[in-house]
Amino acid sequence: MTLFGDIDVLLAEDNPADAELIIESLRNENLADRLHRVHDGEEALDFLLARGVYEGRALDRPPRLVLLDVKLPKVDGLKVLEELKRDPRTRPIPVVMLTSSNIEHDVARGYLLGANSYVQKPVEYMRFQETVRRLGLYWLATNEAAPAVVFMRARE
């Protein structure tokens, strides 16, 4: 098993305060044990496509969920989403877009590119924590993950 073999959640978030709140909210529900955080869109793509510093990561063990901030440095979240959904190896991974604003064209573009959900980050701490808690419970405890065969076929 590689160092990054069993990741349930990939969090792509450049804001340290938002990232800590998301991690804490998932940890409170015992959903953050296998979470990996990246700080920009380029690092998110490197992780998911097993390139750069993540070159040895096994592609047959993708995260069960990607929490992807829309406004990321280097490569913005919508470009990351576009590349993920274009690649058959990463297309089945559910992606929840996170944003601090609810700009209609960003939301529409996110869904057109294949986002599974689009969530506005509440400004108020308790609301934000509750939103993340519900996201984690649905995507990690309720939702059925794509079977490994889906990812194996994508590599053929």
XYZ file of N, CA and C in Angstrom:
468
model
N 0.853 -1.183 0.000
C 0.000 0.000 0.000
C 0.895 1.242 0.000
N 0.509 2.227 -0.811
C 1.273 3.466 -0.866
C 0.886 4.369 0.297
N 1.644 5.412 0.464
C 1.406 6.361 1.544
C 0.018 6.978 1.467
N -0.511 7.191 0.252
C -1.810 7.829 0.078
C -2.842 6.846 -0.456
N -2.830 5.617 0.013
C -3.690 4.579 -0.532
C -5.144 4.650 -0.126
N -5.451 4.912 1.113
C -6.823 4.839 1.598
C -7.330 6.212 2.029
N -7.662 7.024 1.066
C -8.171 8.367 1.354
C -9.659 8.381 1.034
N -10.470 8.725 2.026
C -11.903 8.836 1.787
C -12.283 10.210 1.260
N -11.590 11.253 1.737
C -11.932 12.626 1.353
C -10.665 13.360 0.931
N -10.744 13.989 -0.229
C -9.709 14.930 -0.624
C -10.317 16.312 -0.460
N -9.698 17.129 0.349
C -10.145 18.499 0.571
C -9.189 19.439 -0.138
N -9.693 20.166 -1.122
C -8.903 21.174 -1.834
C -9.403 22.540 -1.381
N -8.677 23.123 -0.440
C -9.095 24.382 0.181
C -7.855 25.194 0.538
N -7.775 26.420 0.039
C -6.610 27.254 0.313
C -6.759 28.107 1.561
N -7.962 28.315 2.049
C -8.186 29.140 3.232
C -7.984 28.287 4.486
N -6.944 28.583 5.280
C -6.663 27.748 6.454
C -7.824 27.672 7.449
N -8.520 28.774 7.669
C -9.631 28.776 8.622
C -10.770 27.892 8.125
N -11.125 28.008 6.837
C -12.182 27.163 6.277
C -11.773 25.694 6.295
N -10.517 25.426 5.958
C -10.036 24.041 5.950
C -10.112 23.446 7.344
N -9.668 24.185 8.345
C -9.701 23.669 9.721
C -11.135 23.420 10.175
N -12.035 24.305 9.814
C -13.433 24.124 10.191
C -14.030 22.886 9.513
N -13.716 22.687 8.250
C -14.206 21.505 7.528
C -13.646 20.231 8.161
N -12.364 20.221 8.425
C -11.723 19.043 9.028
C -12.306 18.769 10.409
N -12.454 19.812 11.212
C -13.025 19.662 12.558
C -14.461 19.133 12.494
N -15.245 19.657 11.564
C -16.633 19.215 11.434
C -16.713 17.743 11.050
N -15.857 17.315 10.139
C -15.837 15.908 9.746
C -15.280 15.036 10.868
N -14.295 15.527 11.570
C -13.700 14.782 12.692
C -14.741 14.562 13.791
N -15.574 15.563 14.050
C -16.615 15.433 15.082
C -17.601 14.314 14.768
N -17.720 13.964 13.510
C -18.611 12.866 13.100
C -17.819 11.598 12.772
N -16.543 11.570 13.155
C -15.652 10.434 12.854
C -15.567 10.164 11.360
N -15.543 11.217 10.548
C -15.491 11.087 9.097
C -14.195 11.636 8.511
N -13.247 12.020 9.357
C -12.025 12.656 8.850
C -10.777 11.809 9.047
N -10.947 10.546 9.387
C -9.782 9.701 9.651
C -8.877 9.582 8.438
N -9.476 9.532 7.265
C -8.694 9.347 6.042
C -8.942 10.515 5.090
N -8.627 11.702 5.598
C -8.781 12.927 4.823
C -7.390 13.441 4.460
N -7.272 13.902 3.226
C -6.022 14.518 2.788
C -6.356 15.905 2.258
N -5.594 16.905 2.694
C -5.834 18.276 2.259
C -4.756 18.724 1.297
N -5.187 19.385 0.236
C -4.280 20.054 -0.684
C -4.618 21.538 -0.666
N -3.661 22.369 -1.086
C -3.806 23.818 -0.911
C -4.112 24.593 -2.179
N -4.046 23.938 -3.338
C -4.346 24.634 -4.586
C -4.816 23.629 -5.627
N -5.308 24.143 -6.742
C -5.857 23.284 -7.781
C -4.833 22.400 -8.449
N -3.615 22.900 -8.604
C -2.562 22.091 -9.224
C -2.240 20.872 -8.356
N -2.159 21.083 -7.055
C -1.881 19.977 -6.140
C -3.048 18.984 -6.119
N -4.273 19.482 -6.232
C -5.435 18.589 -6.289
C -5.348 17.676 -7.508
N -5.024 18.252 -8.660
C -4.888 17.446 -9.877
C -3.728 16.469 -9.766
N -2.618 16.913 -9.206
C -1.485 16.011 -9.024
C -1.873 14.824 -8.148
N -2.589 15.092 -7.063
C -3.012 14.014 -6.171
C -3.954 13.045 -6.888
N -4.979 13.587 -7.510
C -6.006 12.740 -8.125
C -5.503 11.981 -9.347
N -4.558 12.554 -10.065
C -4.039 11.911 -11.268
C -2.685 11.234 -11.020
N -2.276 11.170 -9.752
C -1.040 10.493 -9.334
C 0.163 10.956 -10.154
N 0.408 12.250 -10.099
C 1.560 12.806 -10.805
C 2.310 13.741 -9.858
N 3.463 14.216 -10.295
C 4.270 15.103 -9.449
C 4.687 14.400 -8.170
N 4.541 15.071 -7.030
C 4.942 14.477 -5.753
C 4.075 13.280 -5.362
N 2.931 13.124 -6.017
C 2.021 12.007 -5.728
C 2.143 10.890 -6.764
N 3.215 10.878 -7.505
C 3.381 9.937 -8.614
C 3.206 8.475 -8.203
N 3.580 8.097 -7.007
C 3.471 6.703 -6.574
C 2.105 6.306 -6.050
N 1.174 7.255 -5.952
C -0.146 6.953 -5.405
C -0.922 6.053 -6.360
N -1.567 5.028 -5.807
C -2.322 4.082 -6.626
C -3.621 4.718 -7.128
N -3.822 4.696 -8.424
C -5.045 5.264 -9.007
C -6.261 4.369 -8.814
N -6.058 3.111 -8.426
C -7.195 2.214 -8.243
C -7.848 2.389 -6.877
N -7.349 3.347 -6.083
C -7.941 3.643 -4.777
C -8.230 5.135 -4.682
N -9.199 5.594 -5.435
C -9.494 7.030 -5.420
C -10.223 7.419 -4.133
N -10.230 8.704 -3.824
C -11.028 9.139 -2.675
C -12.511 8.898 -2.953
N -13.275 8.719 -1.897
C -14.721 8.542 -2.054
C -15.403 9.863 -2.356
N -14.734 10.969 -2.034
C -15.331 12.287 -2.186
C -14.235 13.332 -2.321
N -14.483 14.317 -3.206
C -13.608 15.486 -3.315
C -14.429 16.704 -2.906
N -13.942 17.421 -1.901
C -14.509 18.709 -1.513
C -13.609 19.753 -2.147
N -14.152 20.496 -3.102
C -13.339 21.341 -3.974
C -13.789 22.791 -3.911
N -12.922 23.641 -3.386
C -13.198 25.073 -3.345
C -13.176 25.617 -4.775
N -14.080 26.502 -5.093
C -14.151 27.080 -6.435
C -12.970 28.011 -6.683
N -12.642 28.821 -5.715
C -11.587 29.837 -5.865
C -10.273 29.331 -5.289
N -9.530 28.560 -6.072
C -8.234 28.029 -5.653
C -7.117 28.723 -6.418
N -5.938 28.852 -5.791
C -4.790 29.388 -6.529
C -4.245 28.372 -7.534
N -3.446 28.852 -8.447
C -2.773 28.102 -9.521
C -3.755 27.578 -10.561
N -4.677 26.706 -10.166
C -5.720 26.203 -11.068
C -7.030 26.316 -10.303
N -8.006 27.078 -10.828
C -9.241 27.263 -10.071
C -10.058 25.969 -10.031
N -10.982 25.917 -9.077
C -11.766 24.712 -8.846
C -12.565 24.244 -10.045
N -13.099 25.161 -10.835
C -13.873 24.751 -12.010
C -12.981 24.089 -13.058
N -11.748 24.564 -13.206
C -10.797 23.921 -14.132
C -10.404 22.533 -13.616
N -10.222 22.415 -12.305
C -9.922 21.109 -11.711
C -11.070 20.153 -11.994
N -12.293 20.603 -11.738
C -13.480 19.779 -11.989
C -13.549 19.347 -13.444
N -13.306 20.287 -14.349
C -13.352 19.982 -15.779
C -12.360 18.868 -16.136
N -11.145 18.967 -15.610
C -10.135 17.950 -15.915
C -10.491 16.598 -15.283
N -11.016 16.623 -14.071
C -11.402 15.367 -13.400
C -12.500 14.643 -14.158
N -13.484 15.381 -14.607
C -14.628 14.760 -15.278
C -14.311 14.392 -16.726
N -13.249 14.945 -17.271
C -12.824 14.593 -18.627
C -12.017 13.287 -18.618
N -11.343 13.004 -17.510
C -10.486 11.822 -17.411
C -11.312 10.624 -16.934
N -11.378 9.540 -17.709
C -12.187 8.385 -17.313
C -11.742 7.750 -15.996
N -10.498 7.963 -15.594
C -10.008 7.384 -14.339
C -10.561 8.096 -13.115
N -10.941 9.360 -13.261
C -11.424 10.136 -12.112
C -12.876 10.575 -12.262
N -13.453 10.341 -13.413
C -14.839 10.776 -13.674
C -15.839 10.286 -12.622
N -15.748 9.029 -12.127
C -16.765 8.546 -11.178
C -16.669 9.142 -9.771
N -15.596 9.843 -9.446
C -15.442 10.375 -8.087
C -16.436 11.517 -7.866
N -17.263 11.436 -6.816
C -18.184 12.546 -6.525
C -17.410 13.797 -6.118
N -17.847 14.934 -6.658
C -17.202 16.211 -6.359
C -18.257 17.184 -5.833
N -17.982 17.706 -4.638
C -18.830 18.747 -4.053
C -18.058 20.052 -4.152
N -18.627 20.991 -4.882
C -18.012 22.313 -5.035
C -18.390 23.171 -3.828
N -17.401 23.852 -3.276
C -17.611 24.746 -2.142
C -17.261 26.168 -2.566
N -18.108 27.103 -2.212
C -17.846 28.491 -2.561
C -18.380 29.414 -1.483
N -17.749 30.562 -1.345
C -18.247 31.545 -0.382
C -19.266 32.472 -1.028
N -19.359 32.441 -2.353
C -20.377 33.251 -3.036
C -21.250 32.334 -3.876
N -22.428 32.801 -4.184
C -23.365 31.996 -4.951
C -23.582 32.662 -6.316
N -22.510 32.775 -7.072
C -22.590 33.401 -8.386
C -23.224 32.399 -9.344
N -24.366 32.778 -9.896
C -25.175 31.852 -10.690
C -24.407 31.207 -11.836
N -23.581 31.973 -12.540
C -22.867 31.373 -13.679
C -21.833 30.353 -13.213
N -21.231 30.541 -12.007
C -20.306 29.541 -11.464
C -21.055 28.259 -11.112
N -22.223 28.413 -10.502
C -23.032 27.246 -10.143
C -23.442 26.487 -11.406
N -23.935 27.209 -12.398
C -24.348 26.573 -13.653
C -23.168 25.875 -14.321
N -22.038 26.542 -14.383
C -20.845 25.941 -15.008
C -20.412 24.691 -14.245
N -20.445 24.749 -12.925
C -20.067 23.594 -12.115
C -20.930 22.381 -12.426
N -22.224 22.582 -12.502
C -23.112 21.463 -12.822
C -22.915 20.975 -14.250
N -22.718 21.898 -15.180
C -22.474 21.493 -16.570
C -21.184 20.684 -16.710
N -20.210 20.966 -15.852
C -18.942 20.245 -15.895
C -18.990 18.915 -15.143
N -20.074 18.664 -14.423
C -20.229 17.368 -13.762
C -20.160 17.374 -12.251
N -20.263 18.545 -11.614
C -20.278 18.576 -10.153
C -21.479 17.778 -9.643
N -21.289 17.082 -8.537
C -22.372 16.318 -7.937
C -23.191 17.164 -6.973
N -22.583 18.219 -6.466
C -23.265 19.103 -5.538
C -22.524 20.432 -5.517
N -23.235 21.467 -5.164
C -22.656 22.807 -5.114
C -23.155 23.460 -3.833
N -22.246 23.770 -2.910
C -22.634 24.255 -1.594
C -21.980 25.598 -1.314
N -22.815 26.552 -0.924
C -22.289 27.846 -0.513
C -21.848 27.734 0.938
N -20.599 28.155 1.213
C -20.076 28.100 2.577
C -20.744 29.208 3.388
N -21.506 28.816 4.407
C -22.119 29.848 5.251
C -21.046 30.654 5.983
N -21.314 31.921 6.200
C -20.374 32.789 6.893
C -20.389 32.485 8.393
N -21.556 32.200 8.928
C -21.692 31.946 10.355
C -21.091 30.580 10.711
N -20.239 30.555 11.722
C -19.485 29.375 12.133
C -20.372 28.141 12.341
N -21.403 28.268 13.146
C -22.248 27.104 13.473
C -22.967 26.572 12.231
N -23.442 27.453 11.383
C -24.101 27.010 10.137
C -23.123 26.307 9.222
N -21.915 26.837 9.122
C -20.886 26.232 8.288
C -20.568 24.825 8.805
N -20.388 24.701 10.117
C -20.082 23.410 10.715
C -21.215 22.411 10.458
N -22.443 22.837 10.602
C -23.592 21.950 10.366
C -23.689 21.548 8.892
N -23.405 22.470 7.997
C -23.435 22.163 6.563
C -22.409 21.090 6.226
N -21.199 21.251 6.730
C -20.139 20.264 6.470
C -20.493 18.924 7.102
N -21.042 18.945 8.295
C -21.449 17.706 8.971
C -22.442 16.933 8.113
N -23.445 17.635 7.598
C -24.461 16.980 6.758
C -23.860 16.455 5.460
N -22.951 17.240 4.865
C -22.272 16.785 3.645
C -21.522 15.475 3.900
N -20.755 15.461 4.969
C -19.985 14.273 5.294
C -20.858 13.073 5.569
N -21.918 13.266 6.330
C -22.809 12.147 6.632
C -23.447 11.586 5.377
N -23.859 12.461 4.466
C -24.479 11.953 3.241
C -23.458 11.238 2.358
N -22.386 11.939 1.994
C -21.453 11.400 0.999
C -20.602 10.252 1.519
N -20.354 10.191 2.827
C -19.475 9.147 3.353
C -20.212 8.064 4.127
N -21.369 8.369 4.678
C -22.084 7.362 5.465
C -23.334 6.841 4.765
N -23.993 7.658 3.965
C -25.239 7.260 3.329
C -25.056 6.852 1.878
N -24.357 7.669 1.108
C -24.176 7.421 -0.316
C -23.340 6.170 -0.558
N -23.738 5.367 -1.517
C -22.986 4.167 -1.895
C -21.839 4.586 -2.809
N -20.618 4.230 -2.425
C -19.439 4.582 -3.224
C -19.431 3.777 -4.518
N -18.837 4.347 -5.555
C -18.702 3.631 -6.826
C -17.856 2.387 -6.599
N -18.288 1.231 -7.133
C -17.504 0.012 -6.951
C -16.168 0.103 -7.683
N -15.190 -0.633 -7.195
C -13.844 -0.614 -7.773
C -13.859 -0.964 -9.250
N -14.806 -1.785 -9.673
C -14.876 -2.194 -11.084
C -15.050 -0.985 -12.006
N -15.716 0.039 -11.541
C -15.905 1.257 -12.339
C -14.546 1.892 -12.646
N -13.681 1.948 -11.653
C -12.368 2.562 -11.837
C -11.447 1.655 -12.652
N -11.595 0.337 -12.491
C -10.776 -0.593 -13.270
C -11.141 -0.518 -14.751
N -12.411 -0.430 -15.065
C -12.851 -0.331 -16.458
C -12.389 0.977 -17.089
N -12.330 2.031 -16.298
C -11.906 3.338 -16.811
C -10.441 3.308 -17.253
N -9.650 2.391 -16.721
C -8.238 2.299 -17.066
C -8.003 1.443 -18.312
N -9.027 0.734 -18.751
C -8.881 -0.160 -19.913
C -8.856 0.618 -21.208
